XYZ file of C-alpha atoms in Angstrom:
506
model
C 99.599 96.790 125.471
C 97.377 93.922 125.732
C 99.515 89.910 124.553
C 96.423 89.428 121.932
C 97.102 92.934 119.669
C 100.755 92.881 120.149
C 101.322 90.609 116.646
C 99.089 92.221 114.903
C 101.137 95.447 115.963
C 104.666 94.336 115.337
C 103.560 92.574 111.902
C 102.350 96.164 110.538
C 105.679 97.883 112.075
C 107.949 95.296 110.259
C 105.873 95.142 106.985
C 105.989 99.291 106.715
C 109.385 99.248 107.809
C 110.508 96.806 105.166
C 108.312 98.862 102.518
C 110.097 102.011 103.272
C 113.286 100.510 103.254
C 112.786 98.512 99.811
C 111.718 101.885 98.416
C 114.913 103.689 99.789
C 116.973 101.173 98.059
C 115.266 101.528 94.584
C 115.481 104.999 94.754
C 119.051 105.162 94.179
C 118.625 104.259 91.163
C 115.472 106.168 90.195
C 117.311 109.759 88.845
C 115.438 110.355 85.537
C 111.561 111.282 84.547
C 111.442 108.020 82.754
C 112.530 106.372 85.962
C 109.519 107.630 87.405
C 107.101 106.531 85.091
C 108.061 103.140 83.746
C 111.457 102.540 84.968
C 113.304 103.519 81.995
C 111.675 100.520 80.649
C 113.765 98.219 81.792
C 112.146 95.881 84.343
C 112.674 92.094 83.378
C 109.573 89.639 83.317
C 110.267 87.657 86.367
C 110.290 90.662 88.408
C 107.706 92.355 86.696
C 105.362 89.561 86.639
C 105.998 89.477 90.849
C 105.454 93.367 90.760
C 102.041 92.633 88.964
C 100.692 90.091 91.070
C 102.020 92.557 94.205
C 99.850 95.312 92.944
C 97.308 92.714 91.377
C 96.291 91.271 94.367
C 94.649 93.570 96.599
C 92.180 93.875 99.550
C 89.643 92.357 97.567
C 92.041 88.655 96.847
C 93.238 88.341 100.142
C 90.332 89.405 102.705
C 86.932 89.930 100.102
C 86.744 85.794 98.088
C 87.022 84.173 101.377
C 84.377 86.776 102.891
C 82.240 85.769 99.771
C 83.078 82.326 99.990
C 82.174 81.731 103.265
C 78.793 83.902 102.859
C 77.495 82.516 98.945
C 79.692 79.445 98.555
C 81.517 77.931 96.191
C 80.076 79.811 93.023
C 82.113 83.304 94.400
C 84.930 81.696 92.904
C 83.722 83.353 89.264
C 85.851 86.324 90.771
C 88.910 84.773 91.556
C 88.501 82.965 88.136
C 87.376 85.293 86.236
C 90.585 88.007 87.589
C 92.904 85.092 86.578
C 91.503 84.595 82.825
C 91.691 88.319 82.354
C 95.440 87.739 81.883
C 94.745 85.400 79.087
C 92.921 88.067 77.457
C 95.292 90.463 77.684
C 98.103 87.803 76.934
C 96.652 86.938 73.874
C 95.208 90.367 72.209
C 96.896 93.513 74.033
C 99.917 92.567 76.089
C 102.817 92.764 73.278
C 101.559 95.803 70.609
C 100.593 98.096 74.266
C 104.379 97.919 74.636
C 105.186 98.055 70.915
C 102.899 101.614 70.885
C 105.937 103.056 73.266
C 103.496 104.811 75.127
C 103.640 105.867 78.995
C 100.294 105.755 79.830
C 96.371 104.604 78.423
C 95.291 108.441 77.795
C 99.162 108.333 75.832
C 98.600 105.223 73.667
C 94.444 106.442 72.977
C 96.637 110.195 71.230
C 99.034 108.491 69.544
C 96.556 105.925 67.863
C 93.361 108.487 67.271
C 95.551 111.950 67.007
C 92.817 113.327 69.182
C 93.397 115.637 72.520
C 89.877 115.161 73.002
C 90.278 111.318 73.745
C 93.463 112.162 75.819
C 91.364 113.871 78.039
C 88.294 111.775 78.257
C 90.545 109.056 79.174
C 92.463 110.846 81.615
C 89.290 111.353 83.200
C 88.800 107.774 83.501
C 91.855 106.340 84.894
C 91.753 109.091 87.814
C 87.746 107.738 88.082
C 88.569 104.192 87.987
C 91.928 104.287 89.958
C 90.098 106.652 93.202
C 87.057 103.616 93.026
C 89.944 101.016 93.066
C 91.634 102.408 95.563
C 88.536 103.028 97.961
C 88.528 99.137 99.163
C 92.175 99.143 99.867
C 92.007 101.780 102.020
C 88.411 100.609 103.636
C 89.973 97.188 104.126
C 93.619 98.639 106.092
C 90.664 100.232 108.152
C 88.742 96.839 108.870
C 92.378 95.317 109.379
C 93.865 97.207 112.133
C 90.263 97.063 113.178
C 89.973 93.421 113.515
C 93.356 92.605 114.916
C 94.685 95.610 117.496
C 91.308 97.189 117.881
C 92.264 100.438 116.265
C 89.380 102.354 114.567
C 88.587 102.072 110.812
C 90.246 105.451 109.662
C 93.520 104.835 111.608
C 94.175 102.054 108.844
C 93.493 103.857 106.147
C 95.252 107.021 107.209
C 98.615 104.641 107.645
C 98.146 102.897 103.923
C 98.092 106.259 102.661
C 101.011 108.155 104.513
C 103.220 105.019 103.512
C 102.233 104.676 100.234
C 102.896 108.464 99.279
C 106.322 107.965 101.364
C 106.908 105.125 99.054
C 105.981 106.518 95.781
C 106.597 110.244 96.106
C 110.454 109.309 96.199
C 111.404 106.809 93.701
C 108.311 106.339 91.381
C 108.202 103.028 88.988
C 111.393 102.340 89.580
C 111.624 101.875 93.118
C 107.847 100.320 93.579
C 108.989 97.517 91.798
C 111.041 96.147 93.831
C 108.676 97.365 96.777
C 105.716 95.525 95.260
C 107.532 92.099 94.033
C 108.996 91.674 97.903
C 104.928 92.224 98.841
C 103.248 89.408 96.398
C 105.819 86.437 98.023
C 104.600 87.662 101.516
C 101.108 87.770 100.837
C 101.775 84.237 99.448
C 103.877 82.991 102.442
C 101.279 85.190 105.001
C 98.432 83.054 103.021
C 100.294 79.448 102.670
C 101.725 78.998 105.844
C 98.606 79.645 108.073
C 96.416 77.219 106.090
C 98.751 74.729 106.139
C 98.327 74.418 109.833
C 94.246 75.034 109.537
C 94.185 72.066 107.002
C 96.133 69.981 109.981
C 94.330 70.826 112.579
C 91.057 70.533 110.483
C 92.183 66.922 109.585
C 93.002 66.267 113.035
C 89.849 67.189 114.802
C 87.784 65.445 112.365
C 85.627 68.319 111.335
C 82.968 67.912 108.755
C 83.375 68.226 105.370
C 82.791 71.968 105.091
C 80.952 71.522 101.857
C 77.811 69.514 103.644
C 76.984 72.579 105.742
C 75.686 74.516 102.576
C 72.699 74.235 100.789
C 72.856 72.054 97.548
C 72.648 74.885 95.095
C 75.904 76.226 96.310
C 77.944 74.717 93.733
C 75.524 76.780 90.771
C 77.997 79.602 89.741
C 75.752 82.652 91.139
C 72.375 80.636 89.373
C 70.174 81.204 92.530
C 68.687 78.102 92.106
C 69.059 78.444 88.318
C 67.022 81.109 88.040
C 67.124 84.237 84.542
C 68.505 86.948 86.950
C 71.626 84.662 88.390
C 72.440 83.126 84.969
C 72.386 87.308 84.054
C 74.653 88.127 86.880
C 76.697 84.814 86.107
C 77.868 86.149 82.699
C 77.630 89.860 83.436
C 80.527 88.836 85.936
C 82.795 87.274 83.404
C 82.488 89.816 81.136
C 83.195 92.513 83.525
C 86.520 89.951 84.801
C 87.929 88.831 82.017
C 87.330 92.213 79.570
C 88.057 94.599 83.103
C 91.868 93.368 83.654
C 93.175 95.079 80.360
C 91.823 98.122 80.862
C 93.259 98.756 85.032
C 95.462 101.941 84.938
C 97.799 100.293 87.293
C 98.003 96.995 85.118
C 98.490 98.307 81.921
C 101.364 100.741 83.102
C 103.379 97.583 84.233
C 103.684 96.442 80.436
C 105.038 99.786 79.551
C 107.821 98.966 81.951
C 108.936 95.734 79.980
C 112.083 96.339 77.324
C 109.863 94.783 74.392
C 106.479 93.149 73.486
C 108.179 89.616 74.001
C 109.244 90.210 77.265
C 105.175 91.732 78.138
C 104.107 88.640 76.775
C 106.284 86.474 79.003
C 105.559 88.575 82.010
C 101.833 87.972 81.233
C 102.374 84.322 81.205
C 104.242 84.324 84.357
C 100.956 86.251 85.994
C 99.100 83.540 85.019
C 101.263 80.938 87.171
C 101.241 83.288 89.767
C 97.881 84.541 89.997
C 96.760 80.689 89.631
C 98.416 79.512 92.269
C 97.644 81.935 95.111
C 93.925 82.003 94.234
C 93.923 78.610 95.424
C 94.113 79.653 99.125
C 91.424 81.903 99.726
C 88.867 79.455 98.493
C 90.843 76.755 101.636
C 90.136 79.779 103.922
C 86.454 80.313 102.803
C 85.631 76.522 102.973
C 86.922 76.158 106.584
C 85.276 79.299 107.875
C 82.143 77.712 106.804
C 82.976 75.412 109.557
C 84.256 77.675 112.328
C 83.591 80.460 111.928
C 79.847 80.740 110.428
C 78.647 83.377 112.995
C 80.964 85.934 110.563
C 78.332 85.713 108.058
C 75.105 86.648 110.940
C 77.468 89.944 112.255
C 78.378 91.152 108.567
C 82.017 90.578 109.236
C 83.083 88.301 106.828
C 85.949 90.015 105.487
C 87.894 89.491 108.483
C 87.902 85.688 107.976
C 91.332 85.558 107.139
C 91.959 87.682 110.223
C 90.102 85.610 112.675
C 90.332 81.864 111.159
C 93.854 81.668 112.764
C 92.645 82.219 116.045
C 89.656 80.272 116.680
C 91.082 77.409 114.901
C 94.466 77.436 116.808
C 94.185 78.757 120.522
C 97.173 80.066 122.181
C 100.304 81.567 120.983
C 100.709 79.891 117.607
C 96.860 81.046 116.652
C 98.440 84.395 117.732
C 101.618 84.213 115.971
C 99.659 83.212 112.503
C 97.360 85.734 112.978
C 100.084 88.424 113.154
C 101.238 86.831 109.785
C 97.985 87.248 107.980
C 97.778 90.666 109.309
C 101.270 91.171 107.491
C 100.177 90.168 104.217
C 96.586 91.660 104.592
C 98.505 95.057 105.444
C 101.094 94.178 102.358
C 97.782 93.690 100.034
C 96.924 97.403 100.683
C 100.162 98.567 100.288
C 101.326 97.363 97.102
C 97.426 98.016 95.290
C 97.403 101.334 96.394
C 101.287 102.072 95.403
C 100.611 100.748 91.977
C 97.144 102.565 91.478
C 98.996 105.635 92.771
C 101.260 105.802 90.396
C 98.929 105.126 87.814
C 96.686 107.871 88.722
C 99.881 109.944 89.589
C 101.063 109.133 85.842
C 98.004 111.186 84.243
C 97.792 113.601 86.565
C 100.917 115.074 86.496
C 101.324 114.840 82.870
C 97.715 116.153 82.144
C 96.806 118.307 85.074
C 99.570 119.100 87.500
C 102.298 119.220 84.597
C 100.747 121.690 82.406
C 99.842 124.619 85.184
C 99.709 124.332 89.440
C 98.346 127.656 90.321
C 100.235 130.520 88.977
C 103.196 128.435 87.916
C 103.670 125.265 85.744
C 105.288 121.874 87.335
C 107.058 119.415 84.948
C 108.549 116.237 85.574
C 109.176 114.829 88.771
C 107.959 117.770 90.598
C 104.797 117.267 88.903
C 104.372 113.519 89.559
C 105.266 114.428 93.655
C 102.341 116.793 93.732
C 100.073 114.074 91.684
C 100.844 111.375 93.532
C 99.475 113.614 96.736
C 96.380 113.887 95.136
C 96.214 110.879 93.769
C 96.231 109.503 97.188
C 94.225 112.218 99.713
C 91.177 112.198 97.675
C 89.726 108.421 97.867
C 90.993 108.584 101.659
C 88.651 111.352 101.996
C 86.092 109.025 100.581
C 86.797 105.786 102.339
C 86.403 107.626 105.558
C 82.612 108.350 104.689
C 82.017 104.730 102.878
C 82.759 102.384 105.421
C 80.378 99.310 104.637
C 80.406 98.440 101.110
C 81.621 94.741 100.554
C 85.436 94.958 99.313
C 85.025 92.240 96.469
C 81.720 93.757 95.121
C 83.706 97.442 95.083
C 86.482 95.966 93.050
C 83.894 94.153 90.953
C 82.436 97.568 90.035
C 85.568 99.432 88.648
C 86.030 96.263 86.802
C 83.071 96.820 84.878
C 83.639 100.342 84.232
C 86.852 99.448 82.673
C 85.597 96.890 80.564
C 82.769 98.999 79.290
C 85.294 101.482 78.672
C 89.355 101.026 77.961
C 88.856 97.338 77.068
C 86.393 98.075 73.311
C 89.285 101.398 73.434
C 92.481 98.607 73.138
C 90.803 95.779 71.283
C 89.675 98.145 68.487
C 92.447 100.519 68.733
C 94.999 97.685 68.303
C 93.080 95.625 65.894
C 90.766 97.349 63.562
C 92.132 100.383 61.236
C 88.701 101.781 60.745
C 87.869 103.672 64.602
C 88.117 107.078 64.419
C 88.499 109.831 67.585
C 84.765 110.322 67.452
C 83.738 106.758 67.627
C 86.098 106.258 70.129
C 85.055 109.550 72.131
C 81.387 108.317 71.734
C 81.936 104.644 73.156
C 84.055 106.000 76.156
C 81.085 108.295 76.907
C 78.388 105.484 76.358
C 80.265 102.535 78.318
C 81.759 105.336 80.621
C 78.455 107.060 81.926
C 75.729 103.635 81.602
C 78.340 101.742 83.612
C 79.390 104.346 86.002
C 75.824 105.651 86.337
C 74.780 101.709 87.505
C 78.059 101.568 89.800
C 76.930 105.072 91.949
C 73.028 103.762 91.479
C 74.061 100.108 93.592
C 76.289 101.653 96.406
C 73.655 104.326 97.156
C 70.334 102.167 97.096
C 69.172 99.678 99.157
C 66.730 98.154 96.716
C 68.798 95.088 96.369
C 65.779 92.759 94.389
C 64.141 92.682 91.021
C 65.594 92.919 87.357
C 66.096 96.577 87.488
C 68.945 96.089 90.796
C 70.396 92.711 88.386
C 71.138 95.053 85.750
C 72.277 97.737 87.573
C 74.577 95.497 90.103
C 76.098 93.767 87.097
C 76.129 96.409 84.438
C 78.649 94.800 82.105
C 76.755 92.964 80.229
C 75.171 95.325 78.507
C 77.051 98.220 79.356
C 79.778 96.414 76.833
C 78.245 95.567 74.532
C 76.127 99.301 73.642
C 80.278 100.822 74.190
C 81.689 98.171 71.390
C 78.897 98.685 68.962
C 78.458 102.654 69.215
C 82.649 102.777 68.663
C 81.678 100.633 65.762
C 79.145 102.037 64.400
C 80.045 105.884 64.869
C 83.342 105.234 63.532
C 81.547 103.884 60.300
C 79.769 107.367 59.997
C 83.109 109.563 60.659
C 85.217 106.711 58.339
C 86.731 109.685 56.643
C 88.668 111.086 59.516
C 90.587 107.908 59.941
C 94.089 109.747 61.366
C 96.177 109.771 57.872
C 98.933 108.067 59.931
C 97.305 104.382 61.020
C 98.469 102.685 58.795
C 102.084 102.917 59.940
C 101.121 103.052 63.410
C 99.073 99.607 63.214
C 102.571 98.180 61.337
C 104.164 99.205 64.482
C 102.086 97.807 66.724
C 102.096 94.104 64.780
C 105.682 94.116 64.362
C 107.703 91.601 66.668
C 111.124 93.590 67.411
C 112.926 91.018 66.313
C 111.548 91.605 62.656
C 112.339 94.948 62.742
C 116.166 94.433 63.734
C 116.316 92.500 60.771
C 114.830 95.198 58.252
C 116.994 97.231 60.073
């Protein structure tokens, strides 16, 4: 085996290993259904809040910004930002009544609130839709890993995320990926800090330009284009996708079912915050010194491997070597721990709404169910990462954000704050957010018209796309006001009640 691959080799040996073994452990104590699916609701905030940023923090963090970074500049950064602030969001108006609700899932908490099977199943729909496009970059980017570093081809790394991650969820479930996922953030952190520590040193040392003066002065203009309409469009289009998107990711929102109460969600979601803030710091170091070595990325269309490569034309020798190895651990890591989480997410809904009512000629329930799901689950956007190979990682991830916040985010913020939506308002917005944003997000990866106002708005759907969603839930939901489920009025009581107030009644 040639001395340049062997790091990369051993660092995705030892990061699988320790995955599979961290699973094993959790699984001994995984033995019930509610294990499975949100750990008997009993994970604690610290660990929770590690677990998040684990599954938070895909392909998209730790390879895509610093790709974008070092291709657009500075003004890429609305991403990183604009995935932080979504935890704000979600601190401040979802985070504690989602938990209160005592559901196990989104399509769960939309039956319980509307009384509608209908809405169950248009929801289901969407998580398996939005989780399959989320997990199609995790599974391109293992390919463009194992690619990059031992010269493997693009569908061995994807074919080795998803035979771990079903060996790693099938087992245990919630319970186990926990522990699996909050061992994977604090290595994507370490695999992240420690290399550009040593780039900054060596960058100081060799007195290298400030990497800022090698772009254009408009870099700094958050995706303006020189300040023209269409980037001040795409601009806010982004944030509202970001910030709105977060609340509504399958895999996300199941974590906050795991928490024992709404205080402890809300603590959790604080802790994200810290988390999240601090390890979006390093991408942005990586993208800012690739714009000084390693420009020629951006001419070849391989700037998601900056990460990968930085390392080693910044530090010859063995020690480039040895940090590239440990980039290619947390890279690897990043794609384990997304796809686990969205797995299980997807797995969730399946196996309650497809696989646990009838599997051929005989019906699965429980954990048998949620086995077969989580296959599925899994084996489906594998298929379809083997046929999209060259679709920018960050702009994929962009896209099923703003499909979920033209969709499940006007479905929680009216559904846990207004008394007056009804099943067919909410049925109506799902379909009108669901199908204009969805319909843009298939439009941009098959085209190649990539100019004029009619690519803006379809590249950057949200900001419309969430708008026309909010207002026909409103407005339908006016119309049908007198099928208001007889029961909302308790169930909003329940959702607004701190626990603490209710052990007192009590």
């Amino acid at each position: 085996m040639n001395a340049d691959v062997l790091p990369g080799v051993i660092a995705v040996v030892l990061v699988t290993i320790a995955t599979l073994a961290i699973g094993t452990w959790g699984l001994r104590i995984s033995r019930t259904t509610s294990d499975f699916f949100v750990a008997s609701r009993t994970v604690r905030p610290r660990l929770n809040a590690s677990a998040i940023g684990g599954e938070y923090l895909s392909a998209a963090s730790f390879l895509g910004i610093a790709g974008l970074v070092l291709t657009f500049g500075a003004h890429m950064l609305w991403y990183p930002v604009g995935w932080t602030a979504g935890y704000l969001v979600l601190l401040v108006l979802v985070a504690a009544p989602l938990r209160r609700s005592g559901a196990y899932t989104l399509p769960d908490f939309a039956e319980a609130r509307l009384d509608s099977r209908l809405v169950r199943s248009m929801c289901s729909l969407l998580v398996v839709a939005i989780g399959w496009l989320y997990l199609l970059p995790q599974f391109q980017g293992a390919g463009v890993t194992l690619e990059s570093t031992i010269g493997a081809p693009r569908w061995a790394g994807s074919l080795v995320v998803a035979l771990v991650v079903l060996a790693s969820v099938s087992p245990g479930g919630m319970r186990s990926i926990t522990f699996v996922q909050a061992f994977q953030f604090w290595l994507k952190l370490t695999a992240l800090l420690v290399p550009v520590c040593v780039l900054l040193v060596v960058w100081a040392g060799d007195g290298a330009a400030d990497p800022t003066t090698t772009a254009p002065m408009t870099w700094s203009l958050p995706l303006a284009d020189g300040g023209s309409v269409q980037g001040l469009y795409t601009t806010y289009s982004l944030i509202i996708a970001t910030f709105l998107g977060t609340m509504g990711l399958p895999h996300v929102v199941v974590r906050f079912y795991t928490n024992p109460d709404g205080r402890a969600a809300r603590r959790t979601t604080l802790a994200v915050l810290i988390l999240l803030g601090v390890f979006y710091l390093l991408p942005a170091l990586y993208g800012a010194l690739g714009r000084l070595y390693a420009p020629e990325l951006v001419a070849s269309g391989h700037s998601d491997v900056l990460v990968l490569e930085l390392p080693r034309l910044m530090v010859p020798g063995v020690a480039g070597e040895l940090l590239t190895g440990l980039v290619t651990a947390g890279a690897f890591a990043a794609f384990l721990s997304t796809s686990s989480g969205l797995s299980i997410a997807v797995a969730g809904v399946l196996s309650q709404d497809v696989t646990g009512r009838r599997w051929g000629s005989r019906r699965l329930g429980g954990v048998a169910a949620f086995r077969v799901a989580a296959a599925v689950a899994v084996v489906v956007p594998l298929l379809l990462s083997l046929l999209a190979q060259d679709v920018a990682l960050a702009r994929t991830v962009g896209f099923a954000f703003a499909v979920t916040a033209s969709t499940f985010a006007p479905l929680l913020l009216l559904g846990i704050w207004w008394r007056g939506l009804t099943a067919t308002g909410a049925m109506a917005g799902l379909l009108v957010g669901g199908l204009g944003s969805g319909a843009a997000v298939a439009w941009t990866l098959a085209s190649s018209v990539h100019s004029g106002w009619s690519s803006v708005l379809l590249g950057q759907p949200a900001a419309w796309s969430v708008p026309v969603s909010l207002a026909t839930m409103v407005m339908v939901s006016k119309v049908t006001r007198a099928s208001v489920p007889a029961h909302t009025g308790r169930f909003m009581v329940r959702l607004h009640t701190p626990e603490a107030l209710e052990l007192e009644r009590s």
